[in-house]
Amino acid sequence: MADPLFQRIALLGIGLIGSSLAHVIRRENLAGHVAIYTRSAETLAKAEQLGLGDSYHARPADAAADADLVIFCAPLGANASLAEAIGASLKSGACITDVGSCKGSVIRDIGPHLPEGVSLVPAHPVAGTEHSGPESGFAELFDGRWCILTPAPETDEDAVSIVTEFWCRAGSDVEIMDADHHDRVLAITSHLPHLIAYTIVDTASELERDLRKEVVKFSAGGFRDFTRIAASDPTMWRDVFLNNREAVLDILGRFTEDLTALQRAIRRGDGDALHDAFTRTRKIRRGVIDAKQA
Ligand code: NAP
């Protein structure tokens, strides 16, 4: 077998994404040693029981010390304090990356704590499920999914290349873009859909008791798919909305206008307007299938 890509990888956070990475790192021989840190003793013990790493640490600096690659895998709101905690222990030449669903805030929160000679290559694997925790991970999570990297233009090219290779070997297709652009694209493709799902399910939960029972009974009519999305981790999604506020508010404004237009068409009995809108959206679905993202 070829030499591992990195001598030591540190995973800070070992939930769905961190544990999926642990599995794929082992499958692809991407590290000689995997060091795991997580906040709680319970989750750390669970990770050890599952055999996800080679060493387990109660302090992030102990996991990150001597690592060639450090991957932030905790909710976005934890990044600043984790970066502050590990900054002084990082070795020169180390590469820092993450998996967060927003990218502007990662550069803002992690960048200032990194010493000279350490590179930051932010990453977002566009892959996930509604499950959380170290037992929910699996090596195939990233297969055939996009991973978006958002390095600053001045980032060391070797660091970008090795993080790209890491994600390719994990099964992903890699695309590089500017962090602001990423945050605007994901606001419409991921953040708004989650917000809509949370809203629909919350609206249903407020209905009178009888109606609510029927909603669950007949959920296969469409509601069921929203409940899956709305079961996603509340901490993670709180942090997404707090850290991509501007882009989400912008897209939400446009969405509200379009929803109002459909509301008006229904009120006026304007079948043509409704049919036209639904014909346009059907084409988008075909595009998603053609792009093998269905
Ligand atoms: P998760 O399953 O809930 O796991 C979160 C991990 O972070 C746990 O190990 C948890 O530790 C730790 N953690 C939580 N709060 C912390 C804090 N304040 N300080 C330090 N550690 C903390 O989460 P996940 O789904 O893997 O998500 C992790 C990251 O991946 C997020 O930034 C998210 O935006 C991104 N992401 C998620 C998905 C998805 O579908 N889930 C997809 C793409 C990207 P304890 O259990 O020990 O408290």
Short mmCIF file of C-alpha atoms and ligand atoms in Angstrom, two decimals:
data_model
loop_
_atom_site.label_atom_id
_atom_site.label_comp_id
_atom_site.label_asym_id
_atom_site.label_seq_id
_atom_site.Cartn_x
_atom_site.Cartn_y
_atom_site.Cartn_z
CA MET A 1 0.00 0.00 0.00
CA ALA A 2 1.20 3.56 -0.77
CA ASP A 3 2.51 5.76 2.06
CA PRO A 4 -0.20 7.69 3.94
CA LEU A 5 -0.92 11.18 2.58
CA PHE A 6 -0.33 12.70 6.06
CA GLN A 7 1.66 11.44 9.03
CA ARG A 8 -0.86 12.74 11.57
CA ILE A 9 -4.38 14.09 11.10
CA ALA A 10 -6.23 15.71 14.00
CA LEU A 11 -10.04 15.68 13.97
CA LEU A 12 -11.55 18.38 16.21
CA GLY A 13 -15.12 17.15 16.70
CA ILE A 14 -16.24 13.59 15.98
CA GLY A 15 -19.90 13.77 14.97
CA LEU A 16 -21.42 12.73 11.64
CA ILE A 17 -18.77 14.43 9.51
CA GLY A 18 -15.77 13.83 11.79
CA SER A 19 -16.54 10.12 12.15
CA SER A 20 -17.23 9.73 8.41
CA LEU A 21 -13.80 11.27 7.81
CA ALA A 22 -12.25 8.87 10.34
CA HIS A 23 -13.71 5.94 8.38
CA VAL A 24 -12.59 7.19 4.97
CA ILE A 25 -9.11 8.11 6.28
CA ARG A 26 -8.70 4.49 7.34
CA ARG A 27 -10.20 3.08 4.11
CA GLU A 28 -7.90 5.16 1.90
CA ASN A 29 -4.82 5.08 4.18
CA LEU A 30 -4.78 8.89 4.31
CA ALA A 31 -2.98 9.17 7.68
CA GLY A 32 -0.40 7.28 9.71
CA HIS A 33 -2.11 8.44 12.90
CA VAL A 34 -5.56 9.92 13.60
CA ALA A 35 -5.82 12.03 16.78
CA ILE A 36 -9.33 12.79 17.99
CA TYR A 37 -10.56 15.61 20.22
CA THR A 38 -14.16 16.22 21.17
CA ARG A 39 -15.79 18.41 23.81
CA SER A 40 -17.46 15.82 26.03
CA ALA A 41 -15.98 12.80 27.80
CA GLU A 42 -19.02 10.74 26.69
CA THR A 43 -18.49 11.36 22.97
CA LEU A 44 -14.73 10.81 23.32
CA ALA A 45 -15.37 7.45 25.01
CA LYS A 46 -17.86 6.52 22.27
CA ALA A 47 -15.31 7.38 19.56
CA GLU A 48 -12.73 5.19 21.31
CA GLN A 49 -15.23 2.35 21.68
CA LEU A 50 -15.93 2.58 17.93
CA GLY A 51 -12.17 2.55 17.26
CA LEU A 52 -12.37 5.71 15.13
CA GLY A 53 -8.82 6.93 15.84
CA ASP A 54 -5.38 6.10 17.19
CA SER A 55 -5.33 8.56 20.10
CA TYR A 56 -8.07 10.38 22.02
CA HIS A 57 -7.65 13.78 23.66
CA ALA A 58 -9.62 15.90 26.08
CA ARG A 59 -7.75 19.06 25.00
CA PRO A 60 -7.79 20.25 21.36
CA ALA A 61 -4.15 21.41 21.58
CA ASP A 62 -3.01 17.86 22.45
CA ALA A 63 -4.75 16.45 19.37
CA ALA A 64 -3.44 19.21 17.07
CA ALA A 65 0.17 19.19 18.32
CA ASP A 66 2.46 17.71 15.68
CA ALA A 67 -0.43 17.21 13.19
CA ASP A 68 0.23 17.83 9.47
CA LEU A 69 -3.50 18.28 8.86
CA VAL A 70 -6.02 19.60 11.40
CA ILE A 71 -9.71 19.33 10.42
CA PHE A 72 -12.27 21.40 12.33
CA CYS A 73 -15.42 19.21 12.50
CA ALA A 74 -17.43 20.93 15.27
CA PRO A 75 -20.36 23.34 14.77
CA LEU A 76 -19.35 26.71 13.31
CA GLY A 77 -19.87 28.54 16.60
CA ALA A 78 -17.03 26.54 18.20
CA ASN A 79 -14.36 27.47 15.61
CA ALA A 80 -12.96 30.65 17.17
CA SER A 81 -12.37 29.16 20.61
CA LEU A 82 -10.95 25.92 19.15
CA ALA A 83 -8.56 27.90 16.91
CA GLU A 84 -7.45 30.03 19.83
CA ALA A 85 -6.84 26.88 21.88
CA ILE A 86 -4.64 25.14 19.26
CA GLY A 87 -2.86 28.13 17.63
CA ALA A 88 0.31 27.97 19.76
CA SER A 89 0.70 24.18 19.43
CA LEU A 90 0.62 23.98 15.63
CA LYS A 91 3.78 22.92 13.90
CA SER A 92 5.24 24.99 11.09
CA GLY A 93 4.03 23.79 7.69
CA ALA A 94 0.81 22.36 9.12
CA CYS A 95 -2.33 22.62 7.06
CA ILE A 96 -5.65 23.63 8.62
CA THR A 97 -9.00 22.82 7.06
CA ASP A 98 -12.61 22.39 8.15
CA VAL A 99 -15.97 21.02 7.01
CA GLY A 100 -18.28 23.91 7.92
CA SER A 101 -21.41 24.73 5.93
CA CYS A 102 -20.48 28.46 5.68
CA LYS A 103 -17.06 29.67 4.62
CA GLY A 104 -16.76 33.43 5.27
CA SER A 105 -17.13 32.92 9.02
CA VAL A 106 -14.48 30.16 9.03
CA ILE A 107 -11.87 32.53 7.58
CA ARG A 108 -12.96 35.22 10.07
CA ASP A 109 -12.94 32.92 13.12
CA ILE A 110 -9.97 30.61 12.49
CA GLY A 111 -7.57 32.75 10.39
CA PRO A 112 -6.48 35.25 13.07
CA HIS A 113 -5.34 32.50 15.47
CA LEU A 114 -2.97 30.75 13.08
CA PRO A 115 0.79 31.36 13.35
CA GLU A 116 3.12 32.14 10.42
CA GLY A 117 3.91 29.13 8.24
CA VAL A 118 0.52 27.47 8.77
CA SER A 119 -1.96 27.38 5.86
CA LEU A 120 -5.74 27.60 6.01
CA VAL A 121 -7.69 25.82 3.24
CA PRO A 122 -11.40 26.00 4.19
CA ALA A 123 -13.53 23.14 2.85
CA HIS A 124 -17.20 22.23 2.70
CA PRO A 125 -18.18 18.68 1.80
CA VAL A 126 -21.65 19.06 0.28
CA ALA A 127 -22.77 15.76 1.78
CA GLY A 128 -24.67 14.89 4.90
CA THR A 129 -27.63 13.27 6.58
CA GLU A 130 -30.01 14.33 9.33
CA HIS A 131 -28.11 12.16 11.86
CA SER A 132 -25.49 13.33 14.34
CA GLY A 133 -22.84 11.86 16.60
CA PRO A 134 -19.86 9.51 16.20
CA GLU A 135 -21.97 6.41 15.53
CA SER A 136 -23.70 7.99 12.53
CA GLY A 137 -20.63 8.28 10.27
CA PHE A 138 -19.81 6.05 7.28
CA ALA A 139 -16.93 6.02 4.81
CA GLU A 140 -19.13 6.36 1.69
CA LEU A 141 -20.70 9.67 2.76
CA PHE A 142 -18.46 11.71 0.45
CA ASP A 143 -18.56 9.37 -2.59
CA GLY A 144 -19.53 11.29 -5.73
CA ARG A 145 -20.36 14.45 -3.73
CA TRP A 146 -18.85 17.88 -4.22
CA CYS A 147 -16.35 19.28 -1.80
CA ILE A 148 -15.93 23.06 -2.19
CA LEU A 149 -12.60 24.62 -1.17
CA THR A 150 -12.39 28.37 -0.53
CA PRO A 151 -8.70 29.26 -0.01
CA ALA A 152 -7.68 32.91 -0.08
CA PRO A 153 -5.75 33.78 -3.30
CA GLU A 154 -2.43 34.07 -1.42
CA THR A 155 -2.68 30.58 0.13
CA ASP A 156 0.30 28.28 -0.39
CA GLU A 157 -0.35 26.24 -3.56
CA ASP A 158 1.04 23.03 -2.06
CA ALA A 159 -1.44 23.28 0.81
CA VAL A 160 -4.34 23.68 -1.63
CA SER A 161 -3.07 20.72 -3.70
CA ILE A 162 -2.74 18.35 -0.77
CA VAL A 163 -6.18 19.23 0.64
CA THR A 164 -7.60 18.73 -2.87
CA GLU A 165 -5.94 15.32 -3.06
CA PHE A 166 -7.29 14.43 0.39
CA TRP A 167 -10.89 15.10 -0.68
CA CYS A 168 -10.48 13.38 -4.06
CA ARG A 169 -9.21 10.26 -2.31
CA ALA A 170 -12.16 10.52 0.08
CA GLY A 171 -14.37 10.09 -3.02
CA SER A 172 -15.40 13.71 -3.66
CA ASP A 173 -15.19 15.97 -6.68
CA VAL A 174 -13.44 19.19 -5.71
CA GLU A 175 -14.36 22.71 -6.82
CA ILE A 176 -12.54 25.87 -5.75
CA MET A 177 -14.39 29.15 -5.29
CA ASP A 178 -14.40 32.39 -3.36
CA ALA A 179 -15.86 32.14 0.17
CA ASP A 180 -18.52 34.84 -0.39
CA HIS A 181 -19.67 33.15 -3.58
CA HIS A 182 -19.90 29.81 -1.74
CA ASP A 183 -22.04 31.37 0.98
CA ARG A 184 -24.46 32.88 -1.56
CA VAL A 185 -24.79 29.63 -3.53
CA LEU A 186 -25.33 27.54 -0.40
CA ALA A 187 -27.86 30.03 0.95
CA ILE A 188 -30.22 29.02 -1.87
CA THR A 189 -29.26 25.35 -2.33
CA SER A 190 -29.08 24.33 1.31
CA HIS A 191 -29.79 26.98 3.93
CA LEU A 192 -33.13 28.26 2.58
CA PRO A 193 -34.50 24.71 2.01
CA HIS A 194 -33.66 23.85 5.61
CA LEU A 195 -35.34 27.03 6.85
CA ILE A 196 -38.47 26.22 4.83
CA ALA A 197 -38.53 22.65 6.18
CA TYR A 198 -38.15 23.88 9.76
CA THR A 199 -41.00 26.35 9.17
CA ILE A 200 -43.44 23.87 7.59
CA VAL A 201 -42.90 21.29 10.31
CA ASP A 202 -43.21 23.95 13.00
CA THR A 203 -46.43 25.24 11.41
CA ALA A 204 -47.82 21.68 11.42
CA SER A 205 -46.88 21.25 15.06
CA GLU A 206 -48.98 24.32 15.92
CA LEU A 207 -52.14 22.95 14.29
CA GLU A 208 -55.13 21.82 16.36
CA ARG A 209 -54.68 18.30 17.76
CA ASP A 210 -56.99 16.48 15.32
CA LEU A 211 -55.47 18.01 12.23
CA ARG A 212 -51.95 17.36 13.52
CA LYS A 213 -52.68 13.64 13.86
CA GLU A 214 -53.89 13.53 10.26
CA VAL A 215 -50.77 15.36 9.07
CA VAL A 216 -48.59 12.55 10.44
CA LYS A 217 -50.94 9.82 9.14
CA PHE A 218 -50.96 11.19 5.59
CA SER A 219 -47.41 12.56 5.62
CA ALA A 220 -46.45 10.63 2.45
CA GLY A 221 -48.19 13.43 0.49
CA GLY A 222 -44.99 15.55 0.77
CA PHE A 223 -44.74 16.52 4.44
CA ARG A 224 -42.63 13.44 5.24
CA ASP A 225 -39.66 14.74 3.20
CA PHE A 226 -39.72 18.02 5.10
CA THR A 227 -39.73 16.20 8.45
CA ARG A 228 -36.50 14.44 7.50
CA ILE A 229 -34.75 17.71 6.74
CA ALA A 230 -36.26 19.38 9.81
CA ALA A 231 -34.82 16.60 12.00
CA SER A 232 -31.30 17.95 11.31
CA ASP A 233 -29.12 18.94 14.24
CA PRO A 234 -30.44 22.17 15.88
CA THR A 235 -27.03 23.42 17.05
CA MET A 236 -25.44 22.99 13.64
CA TRP A 237 -28.30 24.78 11.90
CA ARG A 238 -28.54 27.57 14.48
CA ASP A 239 -24.86 28.25 13.75
CA VAL A 240 -25.38 28.15 9.97
CA PHE A 241 -28.04 30.89 10.13
CA LEU A 242 -26.03 33.00 12.58
CA ASN A 243 -22.93 32.73 10.36
CA ASN A 244 -24.48 33.25 6.91
CA ARG A 245 -26.94 35.93 7.93
CA GLU A 246 -26.55 38.38 5.03
CA ALA A 247 -26.77 35.85 2.19
CA VAL A 248 -29.71 34.03 3.80
CA LEU A 249 -31.63 37.27 4.41
CA ASP A 250 -31.03 38.34 0.81
CA ILE A 251 -32.29 35.05 -0.64
CA LEU A 252 -35.19 34.96 1.84
CA GLY A 253 -36.29 38.39 0.55
CA ARG A 254 -36.40 37.09 -3.04
CA PHE A 255 -38.15 33.91 -1.95
CA THR A 256 -40.82 35.87 -0.07
CA GLU A 257 -41.54 37.95 -3.19
CA ASP A 258 -41.91 34.81 -5.33
CA LEU A 259 -44.12 33.16 -2.75
CA THR A 260 -46.33 36.25 -2.67
CA ALA A 261 -46.62 36.09 -6.48
CA LEU A 262 -47.82 32.46 -6.28
CA GLN A 263 -50.21 33.42 -3.48
CA ARG A 264 -51.67 36.12 -5.73
CA ALA A 265 -51.99 33.66 -8.65
CA ILE A 266 -53.92 31.23 -6.44
CA ARG A 267 -56.19 33.98 -5.10
CA ARG A 268 -56.94 35.25 -8.63
CA GLY A 269 -57.41 31.74 -10.03
CA ASP A 270 -54.55 32.42 -12.47
CA GLY A 271 -53.91 28.84 -13.62
CA ASP A 272 -51.51 29.90 -16.40
CA ALA A 273 -49.19 31.62 -13.93
CA LEU A 274 -49.15 28.55 -11.69
CA HIS A 275 -48.63 26.16 -14.62
CA ASP A 276 -45.78 28.29 -16.01
CA ALA A 277 -44.01 28.40 -12.65
CA PHE A 278 -44.35 24.64 -12.10
CA THR A 279 -43.11 23.90 -15.64
CA ARG A 280 -39.97 25.99 -15.02
CA THR A 281 -39.24 24.16 -11.76
CA ARG A 282 -39.66 20.74 -13.36
CA LYS A 283 -36.77 21.53 -15.68
CA ILE A 284 -34.54 22.26 -12.68
CA ARG A 285 -35.26 18.78 -11.30
CA ARG A 286 -34.23 17.25 -14.62
CA GLY A 287 -30.97 19.23 -14.43
CA VAL A 288 -30.29 17.88 -10.91
CA ILE A 289 -30.83 14.30 -12.14
CA ASP A 290 -28.58 14.87 -15.17
CA ALA A 291 -25.86 16.23 -12.87
CA LYS A 292 -26.11 12.97 -10.83
CA GLN A 293 -26.99 14.91 -7.67
CA ALA A 294 -30.41 13.28 -7.17
P1 NAP B 1 -22.46 16.57 14.98
O1 NAP B 1 -22.72 15.19 14.48
O2 NAP B 1 -23.49 17.23 15.83
O3 NAP B 1 -21.06 16.55 15.80
C1 NAP B 1 -20.52 17.72 16.33
C2 NAP B 1 -19.19 17.42 17.01
O4 NAP B 1 -18.65 18.68 17.47
C3 NAP B 1 -19.30 16.55 18.24
O5 NAP B 1 -18.10 15.79 18.38
C4 NAP B 1 -19.41 17.56 19.39
O6 NAP B 1 -18.85 17.16 20.59
C5 NAP B 1 -18.51 18.67 18.89
N1 NAP B 1 -18.91 19.97 19.46
C6 NAP B 1 -20.16 20.48 19.54
N2 NAP B 1 -20.15 21.70 20.10
C7 NAP B 1 -18.85 21.95 20.41
C8 NAP B 1 -18.20 23.05 21.02
N3 NAP B 1 -18.88 24.14 21.42
N4 NAP B 1 -16.85 22.98 21.19
C9 NAP B 1 -16.17 21.90 20.76
N5 NAP B 1 -16.73 20.83 20.18
C10 NAP B 1 -18.06 20.86 20.00
O7 NAP B 1 -22.14 17.57 13.80
P2 NAP B 1 -21.83 17.32 12.24
O8 NAP B 1 -23.10 17.05 11.54
O9 NAP B 1 -20.70 16.36 12.12
O10 NAP B 1 -21.39 18.79 11.79
C11 NAP B 1 -20.08 19.27 12.01
C12 NAP B 1 -19.76 20.36 11.02
O11 NAP B 1 -19.97 19.83 9.71
C13 NAP B 1 -20.62 21.62 11.13
O12 NAP B 1 -19.79 22.75 11.03
C14 NAP B 1 -21.53 21.55 9.91
O13 NAP B 1 -21.81 22.86 9.41
C15 NAP B 1 -20.70 20.75 8.93
N6 NAP B 1 -21.48 19.97 7.95
C16 NAP B 1 -22.51 19.17 8.38
C17 NAP B 1 -23.25 18.45 7.46
C18 NAP B 1 -24.41 17.57 7.89
O14 NAP B 1 -25.23 17.16 7.07
N7 NAP B 1 -24.52 17.25 9.16
C19 NAP B 1 -22.91 18.51 6.09
C20 NAP B 1 -21.83 19.28 5.69
C21 NAP B 1 -21.13 20.01 6.63
P3 NAP B 1 -19.60 16.55 21.86
O15 NAP B 1 -20.57 15.51 21.36
O16 NAP B 1 -18.44 15.95 22.59
O17 NAP B 1 -20.26 17.68 22.57
#
